[in-house]
Structure formats: structure tokens, C-alpha cells
Amino acid sequence: MRALLTGVVLVAAISLISPWAVLIVKGSLLTGNAIPVIAVLFFFVLTALVSPLLKSLSRRLAFTRADLILIYAMMLVAGAVVTTGFTGGFMSIISGIYYYATPENNWANLFIPHLDPWVTPQDPQAVHLFFEGLPPDASIPWSAWVLPLAAWTSFMVAFSVVMFCLGIMLRGQWIDRERLVFPLTQLPLAMMEDAESAERRIGRFFKSRLLWLGLLLPLLLHSWNSLHNYHDAFQPLAVRGRIPLLDGRMSVPFLLNFPVLGLSYLMPLGVSFSLWFFCLVGLLEQSAFARIGLQLSGGDMWTSGGASPPLSLQMSGAMLMLVVFVLWNARQHLGSFWRQALGREESTRRELLGPRAAVCGFIGGLLFMSAWLISTGLDVYVAILLVVGALVVFIGLARITCEAGLPSIQTPMVPQAFMIRGFGPQVLGLQNMTGLGLSTAWLGDTAANMMNSVMHSLRLSSGQERHLRHLPWALLLALVVALAVSIWYTMSLAYTHGGINLHGWYFRGVVRWPFNHMALLANAAEESFAPRLTFITLGAGVMGALLYLRQRFLAWPLHPIGFPVSNTHPIITFGWLSILLAWLCKAAILRYGGVRLYRTMRPFFLGLALGEFSASALWVFVDGAFGVEGNMIFVF
């Protein structure tokens, strides 16, 4: 019970601090990826300070390993829905379609007539004040929001249940059979490795000098750069810029991203090599397309990284092929799981959720999601395709994260883009296009997603199931608390300051991007989907070949996991250089020092991640206290 209460308190704190950091301070993203900054820092304080203090008072007071896993898992769930994951933009989407409607964009005729009253606020004054702020002594018009908030939160709960049940179904295949590395679990596991040791009050991890050296490097560097906002005497040291290539005909953005550098050290060398290699190959391919004039008409909704449409479509085809391969590999395990759910086969392992409950929850959640989407106006086939597309995206992203350990990745293209381009506006109709636009509230920015949180929680709990039998209910409680607190606080900030004064993306871009794109297509539809389908097929074919070669030849150097996300925003803008440096460091360490030196240096690289996370949180609070805005240290 004590661990559960601690988890609830920390989830509530995350749900308040993350929106404040982004919307008010406009600083670092403390949530929004697979290893939320603020969750790691709370866990750091808990394991390095609080638990040793409790252990010094009485060993019975200290948190057990199972307690710490439960607390961290609850924070992972909160990080998946707060701000970037859902609550930062969905209220703007369901209200901004009214606020930003103008005679020029014609949204009033294209989309607004097709909105159901129970999914959007119907009071024009409430919508206006949400974006422009309340007058003095006025109160938030909650009555205008009760129905749409209830509708959307029920959908998110059902969606999260589906993700958890799917995670239970895939757990045995990924963790027990394939033994994926799960690099992002190495940091929390290192923090709690001596949690139950009677001899050690403070864990060995925290006594490592290399850990503190690694932590101090980014902490001091970013603190120096942050002080430039307060006095010109502190000239910033460059950690980002652009590298010219091909005699200046193109350039590549770079960022010295310490968390990516530190966590990429934990990747297998083949994975880290493939990530930066395919990124540079994609850039060269994009340059070649530009030189020969190969282009497709217009971009697509919610593509990641600004890659050319041919490149985004190739990566999307590769992602689809990856998921097909993953499910095909798991066919025997999933078949056995299904037979256990039907009672035709005895379960050989204790799961956090029994096979029957997992299958029923998965199917029931899918039915609820589909019915919910259909009731918003989507045709049955569109709703089913959207749900299936979401499963493909989140299985693919979770697989890449569990195998590669990147803090943040995004799908190269969302399913809505395929449907809009594939069927066309004439077939879909404006009713379906309106519903697809609204669906970007939960299937738009995929950097933070529940499937990642679920799979990493299950990996951490592996072997502790007997002590964590209530974990599913704890995660559900964390979800409800995170949704309630972050929605309330985000709403309060919007009505107090005016949404348009808070954040350009969450209160403007997140609304305009999908609906402007669909309005453009509604007025000028593409003649044929065949050119796009060609690049999708090409990407799927290349991915299939890479998967075959990886399975067939053990010495094959290119890991296929790097291809589907190689030119997405987190890699090309924030990650490729740090992944390259980590690959060089690890290769040199293993070559000249062997496994022993690799293990010795591990705390140093984990310290790099902790150092940038610490600097990000520290300067969010310092900048918030002194009114400084825009100091983004950690972005993805």
C-alpha cells in the first residue's frame, strides 16, 4: 500500500510539473518519450536518497525491489499520456477546429457540420476563452467540457487496456523466447540492484566514481550554457549545428545528445551502426531524389522528420514489414496463448494477467474503440483500419524501442495518411476525414506511447510476478490519476493565460496541421495512389531482404531495426551523431579492453544520461523561478 500511495503522489507530481515545464517555462520535455526525464529523476532520488535513509532507520521501512518496480511502472504510464502523449494537445484539437475556422480555410463548411456534439465542446464562448483566457473573476466553464472530456478519457482508458493486454500476449515471446535486450531498463535496474541488500545501505551503482563523472559532464556543460540566458559573460558552448555535405549541396543537423549517447552505449553494435548508417543513406537518397527531380505531389499528414514523401513511404513500408515479421515469429507463442485462454492448454507460467483475462480485455477494448470511433461518424471499414493501423504502429515502435533502446522514436507516417491518400477524399467523404482529423489527438505524435510503457514495465517485473500481482490495477490507477490531474491543470493554465499565449504547437500547430492538410486534399485530390504504393512496396521489399539476411547470415552487419525509423525526426535531428559516437566508443572499448572494460565504463555512460536529465529538470525550475523561457536542454 505504501508503494502504491508513493506512486500515486509521484504520478500526480508528474502530471503537474510536465505541463508547467512545457506550457509556462517552455523548457525541456520532461515527459514524451520511452524513458521520461522526470520519472527517472524521481526514481533517482527515491533509490539514492529516500530508500537508503529509510533503510538506515529500519530495514523494514526500506522499499523492496517489487515496491520500486511498481512505482517506476506507474510513472512510465503517466509519462505516456501527460502533455506530448495525449493531454497536451487533445483539448486544443477538439476545440480548435471551431476557434481556427476562417472563411479562408473553409473549415466551417468542410468539417464542422460533421462533428458530433458529444466529442467537442459546444459552447462558443467556452472555446473562445480557452484560447484567449478568462476575464478577471470569471471561472472555468467546466459544464461545456464534461461530456467531451468523459468521452475522450473513456476512449484512452480502453486504448490503454488494449495496449496492456497486447503487452501480456507478447511478453513471453519478446522476453522469454527472443530475450530482447530492453536497454532502457538498464538504468532503473542499476539504481535498484541493491535495494534488498542487508549489507549495503547505498547501492553500488551510486558509489561509482565513473557514474558521477559522467553525470557532471552534461550537468556542468548545460548549466554553463543556461547561464548565458542570465549574463553575456557566459558564452555558450556549441552542442548543435549543421554539417555540410557534398560540397555544400546539403547539410545534416546534429546535436550532442548525452542521453542518446549514454543509452546507445547499451545497444548491440549492429543496432547502433545500422541506425546512423541508414540515416546517412537516407539523406543521400533524399539528395539524389532532389537532383533528378523525383518528387510526389504534396506531403502527408503527420510525417516525422520532414523527409521527402518517397523516403517517408519507404520507411512506412519497412515498418509494416517489421510488424508482419514480428507477428509471424510469434505465431506459435500467440497460438499457445490463445489455447490457454480457451482452456485447451495449461498455462506454464504465471502472468500478471491470466491468458483468458488478457484476451478478453484485448478483444473487449478493441470492440469499444471501434464502436467509439464509429459513433463519432467514421464508417465501419475506416474505424477498423484505423485501429489495425494503430496496432501496427505501436507494435512496431515498441519492438524497435525494446531492441534498440532509443529514448524516443516516431512512426515515419501515421495510418491516417495512408487512408486519406489511399482511398482519396471522394471515397472517404468529409465525414470520415473529419473523424480522422480528430483521431490525431491519440494517434498523432507517437514519441510517447503506452505500448512502450507497458513492455518496459513487464520487463522490469519479470521474475517478480508473485510480489506484483496487483500491478495491472496500479497501472490503471496511475492512468486515471495522470489523465485527471494533467487535464485539470492544462485546462486551468489555458483559461488563466490563454492557450494561444502558452505554446505554439500544443495550441496552434496540433490543430492546424491535420485539418489544413485535409482541407487542401479535399480541394485538390491526388489522381493516383500508385506512385506512393510503389515506394511503400520498395521499402517493404528492402526490409524483407534485410530481415532474411539477418536471419540467414550471422555475420550480416546491417541490423534491419535501423531502417524503419532512420530518417524520422528524433534520429535525424537529435540522435544520429550521438548514436555514431556511442558506436565508436563501444567498438573501441570492446576491441581494446574487452567485456570487462565495457562493464567498467557502463556507469559512466549511464551517468551521461542522468546528467542531462538532471540539468534539464534543474534549469526548468530555475528558469521558472526567474521567468526565463525557451531554454530547452533535453528535447527528445
XYZ file of C-alpha atoms in Angstrom:
636
model
C 0.000 0.000 0.000
C 2.858 2.396 0.805
C 4.414 1.851 -2.629
C 1.032 2.411 -4.286
C 0.499 5.695 -2.426
C 4.034 6.820 -3.278
C 3.369 6.013 -6.920
C 0.109 7.977 -6.918
C 1.820 11.023 -5.386
C 4.648 10.918 -7.928
C 2.203 10.407 -10.825
C 0.248 13.469 -9.668
C 3.504 15.440 -9.419
C 4.487 14.422 -12.962
C 1.033 15.439 -14.196
C 1.549 18.932 -12.774
C 5.240 19.550 -13.429
C 5.358 18.353 -17.052
C 2.610 20.698 -18.377
C 4.059 23.577 -16.348
C 7.558 22.983 -17.775
C 6.319 22.903 -21.375
C 3.465 25.419 -21.389
C 4.718 28.038 -18.913
C 8.521 27.736 -18.852
C 8.713 26.390 -22.425
C 11.725 24.384 -21.322
C 12.863 20.782 -21.639
C 10.409 17.986 -22.327
C 10.178 16.140 -19.014
C 7.815 13.543 -20.466
C 7.101 12.488 -24.020
C 9.363 9.507 -24.659
C 10.012 5.931 -23.577
C 12.159 6.959 -20.594
C 10.557 10.129 -19.172
C 13.104 12.545 -17.707
C 11.101 13.348 -14.613
C 10.289 9.691 -13.904
C 13.994 8.808 -13.999
C 14.888 11.708 -11.703
C 12.158 10.883 -9.201
C 13.401 7.289 -9.224
C 16.985 8.505 -8.803
C 16.035 10.475 -5.695
C 13.964 7.574 -4.397
C 16.733 4.974 -4.755
C 19.772 7.144 -3.976
C 18.380 9.171 -1.057
C 14.955 8.174 0.252
C 15.322 4.402 0.336
C 18.816 4.436 1.956
C 17.518 6.883 4.556
C 14.584 4.605 5.348
C 16.912 1.606 5.442
C 19.165 3.385 7.962
C 16.162 3.911 10.242
C 14.879 0.368 9.896
C 15.341 -2.247 7.214
C 11.616 -2.931 7.280
C 10.946 0.675 6.230
C 13.014 0.444 3.045
C 11.302 -0.062 -0.295
C 11.610 -3.579 -1.662
C 12.573 -4.292 -5.250
C 8.936 -5.040 -6.074
C 7.888 -1.726 -4.495
C 10.359 0.204 -6.635
C 9.280 -1.595 -9.809
C 5.636 -0.763 -9.115
C 6.435 2.920 -8.503
C 8.565 3.240 -11.633
C 5.988 1.434 -13.785
C 3.279 3.810 -12.580
C 5.452 6.776 -13.560
C 6.068 5.260 -17.006
C 2.311 5.092 -17.570
C 1.911 8.719 -16.508
C 4.691 9.775 -18.865
C 2.867 8.164 -21.787
C -0.277 10.320 -21.511
C 0.832 13.615 -19.940
C 1.484 16.527 -22.343
C 3.041 15.009 -25.506
C 1.313 11.651 -25.145
C -2.252 12.967 -25.080
C -3.314 15.690 -22.664
C -1.156 18.467 -24.097
C -2.966 18.715 -27.404
C -6.249 16.841 -27.476
C -8.304 19.660 -25.888
C -6.907 22.058 -28.479
C -7.830 19.684 -31.300
C -11.447 19.188 -30.240
C -11.970 22.919 -29.627
C -9.505 24.492 -32.055
C -11.419 23.228 -35.064
C -14.009 25.875 -34.121
C -11.593 28.581 -32.962
C -9.347 28.466 -36.040
C -12.148 28.144 -38.590
C -11.993 31.093 -41.015
C -13.566 31.927 -44.371
C -10.147 31.327 -45.942
C -9.664 27.742 -44.701
C -13.387 26.890 -45.101
C -13.376 24.535 -42.098
C -16.889 25.718 -41.232
C -18.214 24.054 -44.372
C -15.771 21.169 -44.706
C -15.536 19.741 -41.181
C -17.682 21.443 -38.539
C -21.043 20.118 -39.871
C -19.700 16.580 -39.354
C -18.709 16.961 -35.686
C -20.747 15.062 -33.118
C -21.701 17.248 -30.135
C -20.502 14.742 -27.532
C -16.860 14.746 -28.710
C -16.329 18.522 -28.873
C -17.319 21.427 -26.589
C -20.458 23.128 -27.923
C -20.277 26.476 -26.111
C -18.594 29.022 -28.450
C -17.733 31.295 -25.528
C -16.042 28.442 -23.651
C -13.949 27.671 -26.730
C -13.020 31.324 -27.240
C -11.934 31.768 -23.623
C -9.927 28.526 -23.721
C -7.619 30.090 -26.290
C -7.714 33.727 -25.162
C -8.088 33.481 -21.388
C -10.767 34.289 -18.830
C -11.634 37.843 -17.816
C -10.957 38.775 -14.167
C -13.090 36.984 -11.556
C -14.542 34.545 -14.133
C -14.454 30.787 -13.573
C -13.688 27.905 -15.910
C -16.858 26.765 -17.759
C -16.485 23.110 -16.836
C -20.052 22.308 -17.870
C -19.126 22.816 -21.523
C -16.344 20.253 -21.211
C -17.826 17.488 -19.057
C -19.264 15.364 -21.876
C -16.321 15.540 -24.335
C -13.776 15.006 -21.545
C -15.666 11.947 -20.313
C -15.895 10.599 -23.862
C -12.215 11.024 -24.664
C -10.905 9.744 -21.334
C -13.054 6.611 -21.666
C -11.511 6.022 -25.086
C -7.987 6.469 -23.705
C -8.670 4.034 -20.874
C -9.923 1.430 -23.370
C -6.927 2.070 -25.624
C -4.530 1.643 -22.683
C -6.244 -1.606 -21.654
C -5.715 -2.901 -25.193
C -2.028 -1.967 -25.024
C -1.576 -3.696 -21.663
C -3.328 -6.873 -22.753
C -1.352 -6.908 -26.001
C 1.830 -6.499 -23.965
C 0.882 -9.504 -21.830
C 0.297 -11.510 -25.000
C 3.705 -10.581 -26.471
C 5.681 -10.679 -23.206
C 6.579 -14.361 -23.357
C 7.787 -14.113 -26.958
C 9.881 -10.966 -26.561
C 11.243 -11.511 -23.050
C 11.438 -15.290 -22.569
C 11.912 -16.624 -26.100
C 13.693 -13.929 -28.086
C 15.314 -12.361 -24.996
C 15.304 -8.813 -26.327
C 17.848 -6.532 -24.652
C 15.493 -3.788 -23.369
C 18.358 -1.264 -22.962
C 16.091 1.372 -21.390
C 15.536 -0.876 -18.373
C 19.252 -0.954 -17.551
C 19.245 2.435 -15.817
C 16.383 1.751 -13.366
C 17.684 -1.791 -12.800
C 21.120 -0.420 -11.913
C 19.560 2.039 -9.475
C 17.719 -0.653 -7.537
C 20.197 -3.540 -7.771
C 20.967 -3.440 -4.010
C 17.503 -2.405 -2.844
C 17.079 -5.501 -0.676
C 20.707 -5.924 0.392
C 21.124 -6.094 4.169
C 24.811 -5.155 3.940
C 24.571 -2.182 1.582
C 22.588 0.857 2.593
C 23.595 2.710 -0.587
C 23.707 0.761 -3.831
C 26.992 0.021 -5.583
C 25.812 1.953 -8.608
C 25.716 5.210 -6.654
C 29.224 4.666 -5.277
C 30.794 4.535 -8.727
C 33.082 7.491 -9.438
C 32.565 6.976 -13.138
C 28.826 7.485 -12.654
C 29.349 10.867 -11.036
C 31.979 11.871 -13.598
C 29.547 11.060 -16.406
C 26.770 12.922 -14.599
C 28.860 16.057 -14.051
C 29.918 16.487 -17.692
C 26.478 17.314 -19.175
C 25.299 18.943 -15.944
C 28.159 21.464 -15.967
C 28.055 21.976 -19.746
C 24.325 22.686 -19.862
C 24.476 24.795 -16.717
C 27.166 26.969 -18.319
C 25.086 27.351 -21.481
C 21.956 28.087 -19.443
C 23.722 30.850 -17.529
C 24.083 32.677 -20.854
C 20.382 33.498 -20.518
C 21.240 35.457 -17.380
C 24.558 37.112 -18.291
C 26.546 37.554 -21.501
C 29.771 36.662 -19.703
C 28.787 33.010 -20.098
C 29.334 32.389 -23.802
C 27.532 29.176 -24.818
C 29.455 26.127 -25.971
C 28.069 24.724 -29.218
C 26.291 21.386 -28.872
C 24.188 21.655 -32.031
C 24.542 22.869 -35.598
C 24.685 21.593 -39.164
C 27.362 19.643 -41.030
C 27.703 20.493 -44.766
C 27.989 17.559 -47.164
C 28.525 17.121 -50.910
C 30.360 20.429 -51.344
C 27.650 22.298 -49.502
C 24.777 20.988 -51.622
C 23.177 19.538 -48.497
C 23.684 19.712 -44.758
C 22.910 17.434 -41.841
C 21.645 18.708 -38.470
C 23.471 17.444 -35.415
C 23.053 17.601 -31.657
C 25.313 16.283 -28.912
C 22.546 14.452 -27.083
C 24.016 12.942 -23.915
C 21.070 10.650 -23.027
C 21.116 9.179 -26.526
C 24.913 8.846 -26.327
C 24.777 7.154 -22.943
C 21.877 4.829 -23.682
C 23.159 3.926 -27.165
C 26.253 2.506 -25.457
C 23.955 -0.268 -24.205
C 22.788 -1.175 -27.729
C 24.277 -4.105 -29.623
C 26.891 -2.745 -32.028
C 24.943 -3.926 -35.049
C 21.894 -1.939 -33.978
C 23.741 1.328 -33.295
C 25.724 1.018 -36.538
C 22.568 0.450 -38.578
C 20.750 3.425 -37.067
C 23.337 6.025 -38.071
C 24.245 4.240 -41.312
C 20.673 4.120 -42.618
C 20.167 7.731 -41.519
C 23.043 8.937 -43.710
C 21.984 6.664 -46.578
C 18.509 8.170 -46.388
C 19.917 11.686 -46.559
C 21.954 10.791 -49.634
C 18.904 9.157 -51.192
C 16.849 12.260 -50.494
C 19.539 14.430 -52.102
C 19.611 12.152 -55.142
C 15.826 12.377 -55.494
C 16.061 16.167 -55.406
C 18.822 16.261 -58.045
C 16.931 14.088 -60.523
C 13.650 15.858 -59.819
C 11.850 12.828 -58.401
C 9.025 14.015 -56.214
C 5.436 13.260 -55.282
C 2.744 15.897 -55.192
C 2.416 17.302 -51.692
C 3.416 15.977 -48.304
C 1.499 13.714 -45.978
C -0.189 14.295 -42.641
C 1.963 13.677 -39.571
C 5.155 12.508 -41.250
C 8.191 12.604 -38.974
C 11.384 14.468 -39.670
C 10.486 16.432 -42.761
C 11.795 13.650 -45.002
C 10.686 13.689 -48.624
C 7.472 11.721 -49.285
C 9.326 8.898 -51.099
C 11.600 8.386 -48.087
C 8.736 8.522 -45.580
C 6.785 6.000 -47.630
C 9.776 3.660 -47.817
C 10.199 3.745 -44.039
C 6.474 3.137 -43.599
C 6.638 0.064 -45.815
C 9.602 -1.131 -43.775
C 7.663 -0.626 -40.531
C 4.756 -2.662 -41.891
C 7.089 -5.480 -42.917
C 8.752 -5.419 -39.488
C 5.413 -5.918 -37.731
C 4.452 -8.742 -40.103
C 7.785 -10.409 -39.315
C 7.371 -9.900 -35.550
C 3.880 -11.409 -35.528
C 4.921 -14.278 -37.789
C 7.798 -15.114 -35.456
C 5.385 -15.043 -32.515
C 2.732 -17.211 -34.177
C 3.463 -20.317 -32.090
C 3.531 -18.381 -28.834
C 0.340 -16.463 -29.684
C -1.359 -19.703 -30.711
C -0.413 -21.286 -27.395
C -1.607 -18.185 -25.543
C -4.952 -18.369 -27.356
C -5.376 -22.045 -26.480
C -4.617 -21.248 -22.840
C -7.278 -18.537 -22.912
C -9.802 -21.089 -24.214
C -8.772 -23.607 -21.577
C -7.440 -26.094 -24.145
C -3.871 -25.858 -22.882
C -2.475 -25.448 -19.394
C -0.521 -22.278 -18.657
C 3.126 -22.959 -17.854
C 3.961 -19.544 -16.419
C 2.293 -17.171 -14.020
C 1.428 -13.931 -15.827
C 0.418 -10.641 -14.252
C -2.851 -11.125 -16.113
C -4.158 -14.568 -16.970
C -4.442 -15.563 -20.655
C -8.250 -15.527 -20.578
C -8.402 -12.092 -18.947
C -5.766 -10.729 -21.353
C -7.564 -11.988 -24.460
C -10.956 -10.789 -23.201
C -9.509 -7.383 -22.308
C -7.812 -7.115 -25.700
C -10.909 -8.042 -27.709
C -13.255 -6.028 -25.488
C -11.030 -2.965 -25.710
C -10.794 -3.231 -29.493
C -14.566 -3.518 -29.779
C -15.054 -0.474 -27.553
C -12.513 1.562 -29.537
C -14.102 0.579 -32.844
C -17.628 1.319 -31.618
C -16.468 4.651 -30.200
C -14.847 5.660 -33.479
C -17.888 4.551 -35.486
C -20.159 6.580 -33.221
C -18.069 9.685 -33.995
C -19.032 9.289 -37.655
C -16.356 7.022 -39.108
C -17.525 4.296 -41.450
C -17.029 0.782 -40.114
C -14.200 -0.062 -42.511
C -12.395 3.218 -41.729
C -12.672 2.671 -37.972
C -11.378 -0.898 -38.246
C -8.492 0.119 -40.492
C -7.581 2.942 -38.114
C -7.489 0.600 -35.110
C -5.466 -2.001 -37.025
C -3.111 0.733 -38.219
C -2.653 1.917 -34.643
C -1.753 -1.620 -33.549
C 0.803 -1.863 -36.357
C 2.375 1.460 -35.381
C 2.614 0.757 -31.664
C 3.810 -2.836 -32.040
C 6.485 -1.645 -34.464
C 7.635 1.252 -32.287
C 7.654 -0.901 -29.149
C 9.688 -3.592 -30.889
C 12.282 -1.067 -32.050
C 12.456 0.555 -28.615
C 12.764 -2.766 -26.773
C 15.507 -3.936 -29.123
C 17.385 -0.688 -29.768
C 16.720 1.280 -26.588
C 16.267 4.701 -28.165
C 14.724 7.188 -25.719
C 12.387 8.463 -28.413
C 11.254 7.318 -31.835
C 8.289 8.209 -34.012
C 6.471 6.382 -36.739
C 7.521 7.716 -40.161
C 3.862 8.183 -41.110
C 0.572 7.767 -39.268
C -2.180 5.415 -40.550
C -4.488 8.348 -41.283
C -2.132 9.494 -44.041
C -2.334 6.110 -45.776
C -6.116 6.069 -45.680
C -6.541 9.637 -46.892
C -4.092 9.144 -49.769
C -5.086 5.552 -50.498
C -8.864 5.937 -50.650
C -8.935 9.612 -51.558
C -11.344 12.315 -50.380
C -14.017 11.297 -52.884
C -14.269 7.767 -51.464
C -13.788 8.677 -47.806
C -16.036 11.720 -47.760
C -15.801 14.671 -45.402
C -17.424 12.791 -42.509
C -14.579 10.269 -42.396
C -11.929 12.918 -42.977
C -13.249 14.901 -40.019
C -13.061 11.834 -37.789
C -9.550 11.054 -38.981
C -8.510 14.604 -38.166
C -9.835 14.263 -34.625
C -8.021 10.934 -34.247
C -4.663 12.719 -34.322
C -5.414 13.545 -30.676
C -4.408 9.966 -29.770
C -2.630 8.796 -32.925
C -0.538 11.758 -33.993
C 2.708 12.325 -32.123
C 3.772 8.756 -31.372
C 7.000 9.552 -29.483
C 5.215 8.853 -26.195
C 3.096 5.737 -26.411
C 1.545 3.352 -23.929
C 2.924 0.208 -25.565
C 6.480 1.244 -24.681
C 5.486 1.858 -21.067
C 3.713 -1.489 -20.825
C 6.518 -3.573 -22.335
C 9.208 -1.985 -20.168
C 7.049 -2.395 -17.066
C 6.609 -6.078 -17.896
C 10.347 -6.500 -18.446
C 11.147 -4.883 -15.097
C 8.582 -7.064 -13.336
C 9.891 -10.281 -14.888
C 10.606 -12.705 -12.053
C 8.690 -10.596 -9.544
C 5.147 -11.557 -10.603
C 4.363 -13.155 -7.238
C 5.029 -9.835 -5.492
C 3.403 -7.690 -8.188
C 0.064 -9.411 -8.723
C -1.706 -6.061 -8.258
C 0.461 -4.251 -10.845
C -2.281 -4.127 -13.549
C -4.623 -2.302 -11.157
C -1.819 0.025 -10.048
C -1.131 0.947 -13.673
C -4.830 1.585 -14.278
C -4.920 3.834 -11.211
C -1.829 5.682 -12.454
C -3.518 6.220 -15.827
C -6.689 7.641 -14.267
C -4.750 9.937 -11.907
C -2.478 11.171 -14.708
C -5.405 11.900 -17.023
C -7.454 13.654 -14.335
C -4.664 15.813 -12.901
C -2.999 16.783 -16.188
C -6.319 17.585 -17.921
C -7.413 19.728 -14.977
C -4.082 21.561 -14.808
C -3.724 22.064 -18.570
C -7.279 23.391 -18.700
C -6.557 25.739 -15.797
C -3.415 27.088 -17.473
C -5.255 27.645 -20.763
C -8.126 29.563 -19.189
C -5.780 31.540 -16.928
C -3.188 32.601 -19.504
C -4.977 31.974 -22.797
C -3.935 28.930 -24.799
C -2.511 30.964 -27.674
C -0.070 32.542 -25.208
C 1.196 29.218 -23.883
C 2.689 27.080 -26.635
C 2.720 27.410 -30.407
C 2.499 23.696 -31.091
C 0.017 22.465 -28.493
C -2.455 25.306 -29.038
C -1.971 26.089 -32.736
C 0.105 23.643 -34.756
C -1.518 20.489 -33.409
C -4.885 21.718 -34.735
C -3.875 23.400 -37.960
C -1.578 20.708 -39.302
C -4.104 17.870 -39.827
C -7.118 19.955 -40.803
C -5.264 22.297 -43.156
C -3.759 19.242 -44.821
C -7.143 17.577 -45.285
C -8.753 20.782 -46.484
C -6.050 21.010 -49.141
C -6.639 17.415 -50.250
C -10.404 17.877 -50.257
C -9.984 20.673 -52.788
C -7.177 19.109 -54.843
C -7.162 15.327 -54.572
C -4.275 13.249 -55.910
C -5.039 11.416 -59.138
C -3.427 8.083 -58.252
C -2.022 6.305 -55.203
C 0.186 4.096 -57.393
C 3.411 6.181 -57.111
C 3.152 6.177 -53.314
C 2.335 2.484 -53.243
C 5.484 1.862 -55.288
C 7.698 3.391 -52.602
C 5.808 1.593 -49.818
C 6.378 -1.703 -51.625
C 10.032 -0.835 -52.209
C 10.549 -0.129 -48.509
C 8.781 -3.345 -47.520
C 10.885 -5.317 -50.002
C 14.174 -3.875 -48.735
C 13.099 -4.550 -45.145
C 12.140 -8.111 -46.028
C 15.561 -8.643 -47.601
C 17.316 -7.214 -44.542
C 15.299 -9.451 -42.215
C 16.085 -12.504 -44.342
C 19.809 -11.735 -44.492
C 19.891 -11.122 -40.745
C 18.255 -14.496 -40.095
C 20.320 -16.346 -42.701
C 23.822 -14.960 -42.081
C 25.013 -14.351 -38.523
C 27.813 -12.060 -39.722
C 25.470 -9.795 -41.706
C 26.406 -6.296 -40.455
C 23.197 -4.333 -41.090
C 20.510 -4.777 -38.465
C 17.060 -4.247 -40.048
C 15.755 -2.415 -36.961
C 17.544 0.752 -38.081
C 15.755 1.104 -41.420
C 12.102 1.912 -40.482
C 12.986 4.944 -38.311
C 16.307 6.007 -39.825
C 15.173 9.417 -41.068
C 12.485 10.246 -38.543
C 12.683 13.436 -36.514
C 14.254 12.064 -33.294
C 17.039 10.334 -35.257
C 17.931 12.807 -37.966
C 17.645 15.956 -35.836
C 18.511 14.851 -32.323
C 20.130 11.430 -32.377
C 22.290 10.226 -35.251
C 25.575 11.875 -34.194
C 25.278 10.686 -30.595
C 24.481 7.164 -31.803
C 27.559 7.285 -34.053
C 29.774 8.433 -31.152
C 28.378 5.706 -28.882
C 29.055 3.114 -31.576
C 32.657 4.307 -31.967
C 33.230 4.332 -28.192
C 31.752 0.887 -27.632
C 33.576 -0.640 -30.592
C 36.911 0.750 -29.378
C 36.280 -0.314 -25.767
C 35.354 -3.869 -26.745
C 38.282 -4.131 -29.152
C 40.984 -2.913 -26.789
C 39.532 -3.608 -23.341
C 37.076 -6.429 -23.852
C 33.877 -7.115 -21.968
C 35.487 -6.246 -18.634
C 36.249 -2.661 -19.686
C 32.794 -2.390 -21.276
C 31.182 -3.240 -17.942
C 33.539 -0.917 -16.082
C 32.575 2.024 -18.318
C 28.852 1.316 -18.157
C 28.184 3.604 -15.133
C 29.937 6.477 -16.930
C 27.606 6.284 -19.920
C 24.543 5.885 -17.721
C 25.798 8.958 -15.867
C 25.750 10.930 -19.123
C 22.013 10.295 -19.405
C 21.407 11.127 -15.751
C 23.468 14.300 -16.048
C 21.454 15.760 -18.911
C 18.204 14.711 -17.272
C 19.332 16.435 -14.061
C 20.351 19.597 -15.902
C 17.032 19.659 -17.763
C 14.965 19.451 -14.584
C 17.217 21.806 -12.610
C 17.017 24.584 -15.181
C 13.285 24.159 -15.698
C 12.818 25.116 -12.054
C 15.493 27.843 -12.088
C 14.122 29.384 -15.291
C 10.583 29.107 -13.963
C 11.575 30.975 -10.815
C 13.234 33.809 -12.762
C 10.804 33.992 -15.691
C 13.213 32.785 -18.403
C 11.536 30.955 -21.299
C 12.679 28.714 -24.126
C 15.725 27.032 -22.543
C 15.238 23.529 -23.946
C 18.108 21.290 -22.885
C 16.603 17.854 -23.486
C 14.131 17.677 -26.359
C 13.698 14.021 -27.349
